[in-house]
């Protein structure tokens, strides 16, 4: 049976992602993953993440905790992007460089743009930040949804919105591969750290294959010959962290609700 593999969350520069898969596939075989695998660029993502034939993919910690109760966590890459620490990452609050607003508090009654309501880096953490300001529950005048971090940045550039929260790894990859998307924009605040984007596998993946996935990923980030391939994707390590590590995202959701910010 064909198994599916994807690395959809940081596919900013497709040749880099393709090279990462080309490096990983022989390592999987060496560790006993002999199933036929096909590398895909899936859409829509929720259906892909729930696929019983999923061997390996990457999701966001917020949908992991709210929508994907059955998938198994494989672990998490460590990224070298500014804002990351080991398996943890954060978001950057971004606005136009010429805007008079210099902190989140300055953007009350302005327009925010988020990539998706089920995103931790673009929505859940921004809600947490707003809840800490002690402001009315309706902090922004309007909140729009763009469908992706890149689209949120374009909305700022086109003055369709005033502020957004961007995953720091995405931000760094765009700086390297698509810097035009950051032209005229500036970072105004950083959010707290949270566990990075989890690598997942199907609920049907046997324990021995799960162990093989972890061993192959650890070798991927450890082999000197593969350092350049990983570095191109800003990857510098791997940890086999589990589902419980992502409970902090639900905790932040609950804390925001207690503060009166159920939604942005």
PDB file of C-alpha atoms in Angstrom:
ATOM      1  CA  UNK A   1       0.000   0.000   0.000  1.00  0.00           C
ATOM      2  CA  UNK A   2       1.313   3.438  -0.938  1.00  0.00           C
ATOM      3  CA  UNK A   3       2.093   5.763   1.955  1.00  0.00           C
ATOM      4  CA  UNK A   4       2.003   9.532   1.670  1.00  0.00           C
ATOM      5  CA  UNK A   5       4.651  11.956   2.829  1.00  0.00           C
ATOM      6  CA  UNK A   6       4.464  15.752   2.875  1.00  0.00           C
ATOM      7  CA  UNK A   7       6.278  18.710   4.423  1.00  0.00           C
ATOM      8  CA  UNK A   8       3.650  21.359   3.704  1.00  0.00           C
ATOM      9  CA  UNK A   9       4.065  23.945   6.437  1.00  0.00           C
ATOM     10  CA  UNK A  10       7.383  25.545   5.455  1.00  0.00           C
ATOM     11  CA  UNK A  11       7.372  24.877   1.717  1.00  0.00           C
ATOM     12  CA  UNK A  12       8.445  28.447   0.922  1.00  0.00           C
ATOM     13  CA  UNK A  13      11.121  27.316  -1.544  1.00  0.00           C
ATOM     14  CA  UNK A  14       9.979  24.040  -3.165  1.00  0.00           C
ATOM     15  CA  UNK A  15      13.461  22.945  -4.383  1.00  0.00           C
ATOM     16  CA  UNK A  16      14.639  23.042  -0.762  1.00  0.00           C
ATOM     17  CA  UNK A  17      11.729  20.885   0.367  1.00  0.00           C
ATOM     18  CA  UNK A  18      12.297  18.461  -2.504  1.00  0.00           C
ATOM     19  CA  UNK A  19      15.971  18.123  -1.544  1.00  0.00           C
ATOM     20  CA  UNK A  20      14.989  17.430   2.056  1.00  0.00           C
ATOM     21  CA  UNK A  21      12.719  14.585   0.970  1.00  0.00           C
ATOM     22  CA  UNK A  22      15.382  13.214  -1.374  1.00  0.00           C
ATOM     23  CA  UNK A  23      17.761  13.062   1.601  1.00  0.00           C
ATOM     24  CA  UNK A  24      15.212  11.543   3.971  1.00  0.00           C
ATOM     25  CA  UNK A  25      13.843   8.762   1.743  1.00  0.00           C
ATOM     26  CA  UNK A  26      16.985   6.537   1.724  1.00  0.00           C
ATOM     27  CA  UNK A  27      17.323   7.012   5.479  1.00  0.00           C
ATOM     28  CA  UNK A  28      13.782   5.731   5.974  1.00  0.00           C
ATOM     29  CA  UNK A  29      14.584   2.673   3.861  1.00  0.00           C
ATOM     30  CA  UNK A  30      17.770   2.046   5.849  1.00  0.00           C
ATOM     31  CA  UNK A  31      15.745   2.106   9.050  1.00  0.00           C
ATOM     32  CA  UNK A  32      13.202  -0.404   7.773  1.00  0.00           C
ATOM     33  CA  UNK A  33      10.467   1.740   6.221  1.00  0.00           C
ATOM     34  CA  UNK A  34      10.089  -0.288   3.040  1.00  0.00           C
ATOM     35  CA  UNK A  35       6.569   0.802   2.061  1.00  0.00           C
ATOM     36  CA  UNK A  36       6.203   2.568  -1.270  1.00  0.00           C
ATOM     37  CA  UNK A  37       6.066   6.299  -0.528  1.00  0.00           C
ATOM     38  CA  UNK A  38       4.814   9.182  -2.610  1.00  0.00           C
ATOM     39  CA  UNK A  39       5.734  12.767  -1.779  1.00  0.00           C
ATOM     40  CA  UNK A  40       2.745  15.099  -2.129  1.00  0.00           C
ATOM     41  CA  UNK A  41       1.844  18.767  -1.802  1.00  0.00           C
ATOM     42  CA  UNK A  42      -1.616  18.271  -0.330  1.00  0.00           C
ATOM     43  CA  UNK A  43      -4.746  20.377  -0.332  1.00  0.00           C
ATOM     44  CA  UNK A  44      -6.868  20.641   1.695  1.00  0.00           C
ATOM     45  CA  UNK A  45      -4.561  20.020   4.630  1.00  0.00           C
ATOM     46  CA  UNK A  46      -7.072  18.759   7.245  1.00  0.00           C
ATOM     47  CA  UNK A  47      -8.065  15.832   5.031  1.00  0.00           C
ATOM     48  CA  UNK A  48      -4.416  15.060   4.349  1.00  0.00           C
ATOM     49  CA  UNK A  49      -3.548  15.064   8.053  1.00  0.00           C
ATOM     50  CA  UNK A  50      -6.362  12.564   8.744  1.00  0.00           C
ATOM     51  CA  UNK A  51      -5.369  10.206   5.917  1.00  0.00           C
ATOM     52  CA  UNK A  52      -5.013   6.639   7.221  1.00  0.00           C
ATOM     53  CA  UNK A  53      -2.169   6.140   4.715  1.00  0.00           C
ATOM     54  CA  UNK A  54      -0.175   9.092   6.044  1.00  0.00           C
ATOM     55  CA  UNK A  55       3.404   8.115   6.839  1.00  0.00           C
ATOM     56  CA  UNK A  56       4.781  11.545   7.663  1.00  0.00           C
ATOM     57  CA  UNK A  57       3.611  15.135   7.530  1.00  0.00           C
ATOM     58  CA  UNK A  58       3.838  18.372   9.460  1.00  0.00           C
ATOM     59  CA  UNK A  59       0.934  20.217  11.031  1.00  0.00           C
ATOM     60  CA  UNK A  60       0.424  23.100  13.438  1.00  0.00           C
ATOM     61  CA  UNK A  61       0.179  22.488  17.175  1.00  0.00           C
ATOM     62  CA  UNK A  62      -3.234  24.153  17.437  1.00  0.00           C
ATOM     63  CA  UNK A  63      -5.088  21.866  14.983  1.00  0.00           C
ATOM     64  CA  UNK A  64      -3.164  18.971  16.524  1.00  0.00           C
ATOM     65  CA  UNK A  65      -4.843  19.684  19.860  1.00  0.00           C
ATOM     66  CA  UNK A  66      -8.238  20.770  18.550  1.00  0.00           C
ATOM     67  CA  UNK A  67      -8.894  18.739  15.386  1.00  0.00           C
ATOM     68  CA  UNK A  68      -6.554  15.742  15.177  1.00  0.00           C
ATOM     69  CA  UNK A  69      -7.157  13.532  18.225  1.00  0.00           C
ATOM     70  CA  UNK A  70      -6.097  10.312  16.518  1.00  0.00           C
ATOM     71  CA  UNK A  71      -2.833  11.119  14.747  1.00  0.00           C
ATOM     72  CA  UNK A  72       0.443  10.168  16.382  1.00  0.00           C
ATOM     73  CA  UNK A  73       3.185  12.705  16.986  1.00  0.00           C
ATOM     74  CA  UNK A  74       6.610  11.842  15.622  1.00  0.00           C
ATOM     75  CA  UNK A  75       8.513  14.848  16.942  1.00  0.00           C
ATOM     76  CA  UNK A  76       9.606  18.326  16.013  1.00  0.00           C
ATOM     77  CA  UNK A  77      12.441  19.861  14.037  1.00  0.00           C
ATOM     78  CA  UNK A  78      14.672  22.492  15.634  1.00  0.00           C
ATOM     79  CA  UNK A  79      15.056  25.565  13.431  1.00  0.00           C
ATOM     80  CA  UNK A  80      17.882  28.082  13.270  1.00  0.00           C
ATOM     81  CA  UNK A  81      15.531  30.995  12.522  1.00  0.00           C
ATOM     82  CA  UNK A  82      15.739  34.012  14.850  1.00  0.00           C
ATOM     83  CA  UNK A  83      13.064  33.538  17.503  1.00  0.00           C
ATOM     84  CA  UNK A  84      13.534  29.765  17.802  1.00  0.00           C
ATOM     85  CA  UNK A  85      15.086  27.969  20.779  1.00  0.00           C
ATOM     86  CA  UNK A  86      15.579  24.213  20.372  1.00  0.00           C
ATOM     87  CA  UNK A  87      12.191  22.663  19.502  1.00  0.00           C
ATOM     88  CA  UNK A  88      10.374  25.905  20.398  1.00  0.00           C
ATOM     89  CA  UNK A  89       9.347  28.784  18.171  1.00  0.00           C
ATOM     90  CA  UNK A  90       7.433  32.030  18.413  1.00  0.00           C
ATOM     91  CA  UNK A  91       5.570  34.480  16.226  1.00  0.00           C
ATOM     92  CA  UNK A  92       6.517  37.984  15.194  1.00  0.00           C
ATOM     93  CA  UNK A  93       3.964  40.781  15.170  1.00  0.00           C
ATOM     94  CA  UNK A  94       4.466  42.634  11.897  1.00  0.00           C
ATOM     95  CA  UNK A  95       3.197  45.988  10.660  1.00  0.00           C
ATOM     96  CA  UNK A  96       4.106  48.493   7.977  1.00  0.00           C
ATOM     97  CA  UNK A  97       7.398  50.228   8.690  1.00  0.00           C
ATOM     98  CA  UNK A  98       5.836  53.653   8.240  1.00  0.00           C
ATOM     99  CA  UNK A  99       2.915  53.036  10.603  1.00  0.00           C
ATOM    100  CA  UNK A 100       2.749  55.149  13.743  1.00  0.00           C
ATOM    101  CA  UNK A 101       1.997  52.031  15.793  1.00  0.00           C
ATOM    102  CA  UNK A 102       5.096  50.593  17.499  1.00  0.00           C
ATOM    103  CA  UNK A 103       3.546  48.027  19.902  1.00  0.00           C
ATOM    104  CA  UNK A 104       0.460  45.815  19.816  1.00  0.00           C
ATOM    105  CA  UNK A 105      -1.358  48.216  22.166  1.00  0.00           C
ATOM    106  CA  UNK A 106      -1.093  50.911  19.493  1.00  0.00           C
ATOM    107  CA  UNK A 107      -3.255  48.847  17.115  1.00  0.00           C
ATOM    108  CA  UNK A 108      -6.509  48.961  19.075  1.00  0.00           C
ATOM    109  CA  UNK A 109      -9.418  49.702  16.728  1.00  0.00           C
ATOM    110  CA  UNK A 110      -7.228  48.858  13.722  1.00  0.00           C
ATOM    111  CA  UNK A 111      -7.538  45.892  11.326  1.00  0.00           C
ATOM    112  CA  UNK A 112      -5.693  42.627  11.933  1.00  0.00           C
ATOM    113  CA  UNK A 113      -5.185  39.910   9.343  1.00  0.00           C
ATOM    114  CA  UNK A 114      -4.685  36.265  10.333  1.00  0.00           C
ATOM    115  CA  UNK A 115      -3.760  33.338   8.152  1.00  0.00           C
ATOM    116  CA  UNK A 116      -6.464  31.032   9.614  1.00  0.00           C
ATOM    117  CA  UNK A 117      -8.605  30.688  12.710  1.00  0.00           C
ATOM    118  CA  UNK A 118      -7.073  27.259  13.431  1.00  0.00           C
ATOM    119  CA  UNK A 119      -3.488  28.571  13.343  1.00  0.00           C
ATOM    120  CA  UNK A 120      -1.488  28.894  16.535  1.00  0.00           C
ATOM    121  CA  UNK A 121       1.176  31.217  15.125  1.00  0.00           C
ATOM    122  CA  UNK A 122      -1.253  33.487  13.290  1.00  0.00           C
ATOM    123  CA  UNK A 123      -4.342  33.460  15.518  1.00  0.00           C
ATOM    124  CA  UNK A 124      -4.170  31.633  18.852  1.00  0.00           C
ATOM    125  CA  UNK A 125      -1.011  33.401  20.023  1.00  0.00           C
ATOM    126  CA  UNK A 126      -2.281  36.782  18.819  1.00  0.00           C
ATOM    127  CA  UNK A 127      -5.434  36.224  20.871  1.00  0.00           C
ATOM    128  CA  UNK A 128      -3.222  35.491  23.892  1.00  0.00           C
ATOM    129  CA  UNK A 129      -1.269  38.698  23.337  1.00  0.00           C
ATOM    130  CA  UNK A 130      -4.460  40.746  23.067  1.00  0.00           C
ATOM    131  CA  UNK A 131      -5.876  39.156  26.232  1.00  0.00           C
ATOM    132  CA  UNK A 132      -2.844  40.345  28.201  1.00  0.00           C
ATOM    133  CA  UNK A 133      -3.519  43.999  27.380  1.00  0.00           C
ATOM    134  CA  UNK A 134      -6.547  44.226  29.662  1.00  0.00           C
ATOM    135  CA  UNK A 135      -8.519  45.862  26.881  1.00  0.00           C
ATOM    136  CA  UNK A 136     -12.141  45.281  25.859  1.00  0.00           C
ATOM    137  CA  UNK A 137     -12.836  41.875  24.342  1.00  0.00           C
ATOM    138  CA  UNK A 138     -13.209  43.475  20.910  1.00  0.00           C
ATOM    139  CA  UNK A 139      -9.701  44.915  20.603  1.00  0.00           C
ATOM    140  CA  UNK A 140      -9.431  45.161  16.813  1.00  0.00           C
ATOM    141  CA  UNK A 141     -11.953  47.030  14.728  1.00  0.00           C
ATOM    142  CA  UNK A 142     -11.900  44.183  12.222  1.00  0.00           C
ATOM    143  CA  UNK A 143     -10.170  40.823  11.740  1.00  0.00           C
ATOM    144  CA  UNK A 144      -9.805  39.280   8.299  1.00  0.00           C
ATOM    145  CA  UNK A 145      -8.460  35.886   7.239  1.00  0.00           C
ATOM    146  CA  UNK A 146      -6.027  35.590   4.373  1.00  0.00           C
ATOM    147  CA  UNK A 147      -5.486  31.828   4.017  1.00  0.00           C
ATOM    148  CA  UNK A 148      -1.715  31.945   4.578  1.00  0.00           C
ATOM    149  CA  UNK A 149       1.139  33.897   6.155  1.00  0.00           C
ATOM    150  CA  UNK A 150       2.372  35.139   2.787  1.00  0.00           C
ATOM    151  CA  UNK A 151      -1.092  36.420   1.944  1.00  0.00           C
ATOM    152  CA  UNK A 152      -1.268  38.185   5.327  1.00  0.00           C
ATOM    153  CA  UNK A 153       1.968  40.024   4.565  1.00  0.00           C
ATOM    154  CA  UNK A 154       0.632  41.039   1.173  1.00  0.00           C
ATOM    155  CA  UNK A 155      -2.495  42.409   2.869  1.00  0.00           C
ATOM    156  CA  UNK A 156      -0.263  44.649   4.996  1.00  0.00           C
ATOM    157  CA  UNK A 157       1.696  45.833   1.978  1.00  0.00           C
ATOM    158  CA  UNK A 158      -1.535  46.616   0.130  1.00  0.00           C
ATOM    159  CA  UNK A 159      -2.942  48.450   3.188  1.00  0.00           C
ATOM    160  CA  UNK A 160      -5.841  46.059   3.475  1.00  0.00           C
ATOM    161  CA  UNK A 161      -4.862  45.400   7.107  1.00  0.00           C
ATOM    162  CA  UNK A 162      -2.549  46.930   9.691  1.00  0.00           C
ATOM    163  CA  UNK A 163      -1.010  44.130  11.753  1.00  0.00           C
ATOM    164  CA  UNK A 164      -0.443  40.379  11.583  1.00  0.00           C
ATOM    165  CA  UNK A 165       1.281  37.576  13.490  1.00  0.00           C
ATOM    166  CA  UNK A 166       3.773  35.554  11.459  1.00  0.00           C
ATOM    167  CA  UNK A 167       5.529  32.313  12.373  1.00  0.00           C
ATOM    168  CA  UNK A 168       9.195  33.207  12.894  1.00  0.00           C
ATOM    169  CA  UNK A 169      10.405  30.298  10.742  1.00  0.00           C
ATOM    170  CA  UNK A 170       8.213  31.404   7.860  1.00  0.00           C
ATOM    171  CA  UNK A 171       9.506  34.944   8.371  1.00  0.00           C
ATOM    172  CA  UNK A 172      13.135  33.795   8.138  1.00  0.00           C
ATOM    173  CA  UNK A 173      12.489  31.618   5.088  1.00  0.00           C
ATOM    174  CA  UNK A 174      10.783  34.508   3.331  1.00  0.00           C
ATOM    175  CA  UNK A 175      13.735  36.762   4.157  1.00  0.00           C
ATOM    176  CA  UNK A 176      15.977  34.232   2.424  1.00  0.00           C
ATOM    177  CA  UNK A 177      13.863  33.147  -0.535  1.00  0.00           C
ATOM    178  CA  UNK A 178      11.102  35.732  -1.107  1.00  0.00           C
ATOM    179  CA  UNK A 179      12.292  39.013   0.477  1.00  0.00           C
ATOM    180  CA  UNK A 180       9.914  41.113  -1.619  1.00  0.00           C
ATOM    181  CA  UNK A 181       7.071  39.879   0.612  1.00  0.00           C
ATOM    182  CA  UNK A 182       8.688  41.695   3.556  1.00  0.00           C
ATOM    183  CA  UNK A 183       9.439  44.965   1.756  1.00  0.00           C
ATOM    184  CA  UNK A 184       8.134  47.958   3.695  1.00  0.00           C
ATOM    185  CA  UNK A 185       7.253  45.857   6.759  1.00  0.00           C
ATOM    186  CA  UNK A 186       8.758  45.723  10.227  1.00  0.00           C
ATOM    187  CA  UNK A 187       8.693  43.525  13.320  1.00  0.00           C
ATOM    188  CA  UNK A 188       7.124  45.309  16.296  1.00  0.00           C
ATOM    189  CA  UNK A 189       6.852  42.584  18.979  1.00  0.00           C
ATOM    190  CA  UNK A 190       7.660  38.935  19.665  1.00  0.00           C
ATOM    191  CA  UNK A 191       5.288  36.423  21.238  1.00  0.00           C
ATOM    192  CA  UNK A 192       6.172  33.846  23.924  1.00  0.00           C
ATOM    193  CA  UNK A 193       7.751  30.569  22.885  1.00  0.00           C
ATOM    194  CA  UNK A 194       5.649  27.491  22.132  1.00  0.00           C
ATOM    195  CA  UNK A 195       6.452  23.975  20.870  1.00  0.00           C
ATOM    196  CA  UNK A 196       7.287  24.047  17.157  1.00  0.00           C
ATOM    197  CA  UNK A 197       5.252  22.550  14.364  1.00  0.00           C
ATOM    198  CA  UNK A 198       4.765  18.813  15.039  1.00  0.00           C
ATOM    199  CA  UNK A 199       5.644  16.057  12.625  1.00  0.00           C
ATOM    200  CA  UNK A 200       2.836  13.508  12.611  1.00  0.00           C
ATOM    201  CA  UNK A 201       1.910  10.075  11.313  1.00  0.00           C
ATOM    202  CA  UNK A 202      -1.333   8.150  10.987  1.00  0.00           C
ATOM    203  CA  UNK A 203      -2.990   6.499  13.956  1.00  0.00           C
ATOM    204  CA  UNK A 204      -2.464   3.213  12.044  1.00  0.00           C
ATOM    205  CA  UNK A 205       1.328   3.526  11.872  1.00  0.00           C
ATOM    206  CA  UNK A 206       2.820   0.620  13.893  1.00  0.00           C
ATOM    207  CA  UNK A 207       5.134   1.315  16.819  1.00  0.00           C
ATOM    208  CA  UNK A 208       8.174  -0.076  15.003  1.00  0.00           C
ATOM    209  CA  UNK A 209       7.617   2.225  12.019  1.00  0.00           C
ATOM    210  CA  UNK A 210       7.112   5.193  14.342  1.00  0.00           C
ATOM    211  CA  UNK A 211      10.473   4.378  15.931  1.00  0.00           C
ATOM    212  CA  UNK A 212      12.025   4.084  12.469  1.00  0.00           C
ATOM    213  CA  UNK A 213      10.663   7.504  11.493  1.00  0.00           C
ATOM    214  CA  UNK A 214      12.245   9.060  14.565  1.00  0.00           C
ATOM    215  CA  UNK A 215      15.571   7.323  13.945  1.00  0.00           C
ATOM    216  CA  UNK A 216      15.647   8.455  10.312  1.00  0.00           C
ATOM    217  CA  UNK A 217      14.806  12.045  11.209  1.00  0.00           C
ATOM    218  CA  UNK A 218      17.498  12.068  13.871  1.00  0.00           C
ATOM    219  CA  UNK A 219      20.010  10.798  11.321  1.00  0.00           C
ATOM    220  CA  UNK A 220      18.842  13.410   8.816  1.00  0.00           C
ATOM    221  CA  UNK A 221      19.790  16.252  11.149  1.00  0.00           C
ATOM    222  CA  UNK A 222      22.992  14.560  12.377  1.00  0.00           C
ATOM    223  CA  UNK A 223      24.740  13.421   9.177  1.00  0.00           C
ATOM    224  CA  UNK A 224      27.504  15.902   8.248  1.00  0.00           C
ATOM    225  CA  UNK A 225      26.907  15.187   4.556  1.00  0.00           C
ATOM    226  CA  UNK A 226      23.300  16.376   4.912  1.00  0.00           C
ATOM    227  CA  UNK A 227      24.059  19.532   6.854  1.00  0.00           C
ATOM    228  CA  UNK A 228      23.733  21.842   3.849  1.00  0.00           C
ATOM    229  CA  UNK A 229      20.428  20.260   2.818  1.00  0.00           C
ATOM    230  CA  UNK A 230      18.994  20.779   6.295  1.00  0.00           C
ATOM    231  CA  UNK A 231      20.489  24.251   6.664  1.00  0.00           C
ATOM    232  CA  UNK A 232      18.783  25.383   3.455  1.00  0.00           C
ATOM    233  CA  UNK A 233      15.488  24.627   5.230  1.00  0.00           C
ATOM    234  CA  UNK A 234      16.807  26.221   8.474  1.00  0.00           C
ATOM    235  CA  UNK A 235      16.687  22.811  10.173  1.00  0.00           C
ATOM    236  CA  UNK A 236      19.363  22.090  12.774  1.00  0.00           C
ATOM    237  CA  UNK A 237      17.949  19.392  15.061  1.00  0.00           C
ATOM    238  CA  UNK A 238      15.092  17.055  15.937  1.00  0.00           C
ATOM    239  CA  UNK A 239      13.313  16.093  19.166  1.00  0.00           C
ATOM    240  CA  UNK A 240      10.721  13.294  19.586  1.00  0.00           C
ATOM    241  CA  UNK A 241       8.313  15.446  21.590  1.00  0.00           C
ATOM    242  CA  UNK A 242       4.743  14.252  22.137  1.00  0.00           C
ATOM    243  CA  UNK A 243       1.145  15.418  22.108  1.00  0.00           C
ATOM    244  CA  UNK A 244       1.177  16.492  25.760  1.00  0.00           C
ATOM    245  CA  UNK A 245       3.801  19.124  24.982  1.00  0.00           C
ATOM    246  CA  UNK A 246       1.197  21.016  22.958  1.00  0.00           C
ATOM    247  CA  UNK A 247      -1.271  21.359  25.844  1.00  0.00           C
ATOM    248  CA  UNK A 248       0.150  24.855  26.368  1.00  0.00           C
ATOM    249  CA  UNK A 249      -1.736  26.008  23.271  1.00  0.00           C
ATOM    250  CA  UNK A 250      -5.073  25.019  24.794  1.00  0.00           C
ATOM    251  CA  UNK A 251      -3.974  26.626  28.044  1.00  0.00           C
ATOM    252  CA  UNK A 252      -3.432  29.920  26.236  1.00  0.00           C
ATOM    253  CA  UNK A 253      -6.859  29.580  24.623  1.00  0.00           C
ATOM    254  CA  UNK A 254      -8.462  29.067  28.049  1.00  0.00           C
ATOM    255  CA  UNK A 255      -6.543  31.963  29.605  1.00  0.00           C
ATOM    256  CA  UNK A 256      -7.706  34.271  26.827  1.00  0.00           C
ATOM    257  CA  UNK A 257     -11.311  33.175  27.355  1.00  0.00           C
ATOM    258  CA  UNK A 258     -11.044  33.871  31.095  1.00  0.00           C
ATOM    259  CA  UNK A 259      -9.778  37.357  30.206  1.00  0.00           C
ATOM    260  CA  UNK A 260     -12.856  37.852  28.030  1.00  0.00           C
ATOM    261  CA  UNK A 261     -11.166  37.288  24.677  1.00  0.00           C
ATOM    262  CA  UNK A 262     -12.879  34.205  23.257  1.00  0.00           C
ATOM    263  CA  UNK A 263     -12.142  35.353  19.734  1.00  0.00           C
ATOM    264  CA  UNK A 264     -10.326  38.184  18.010  1.00  0.00           C
TER     265      UNK A 264
END
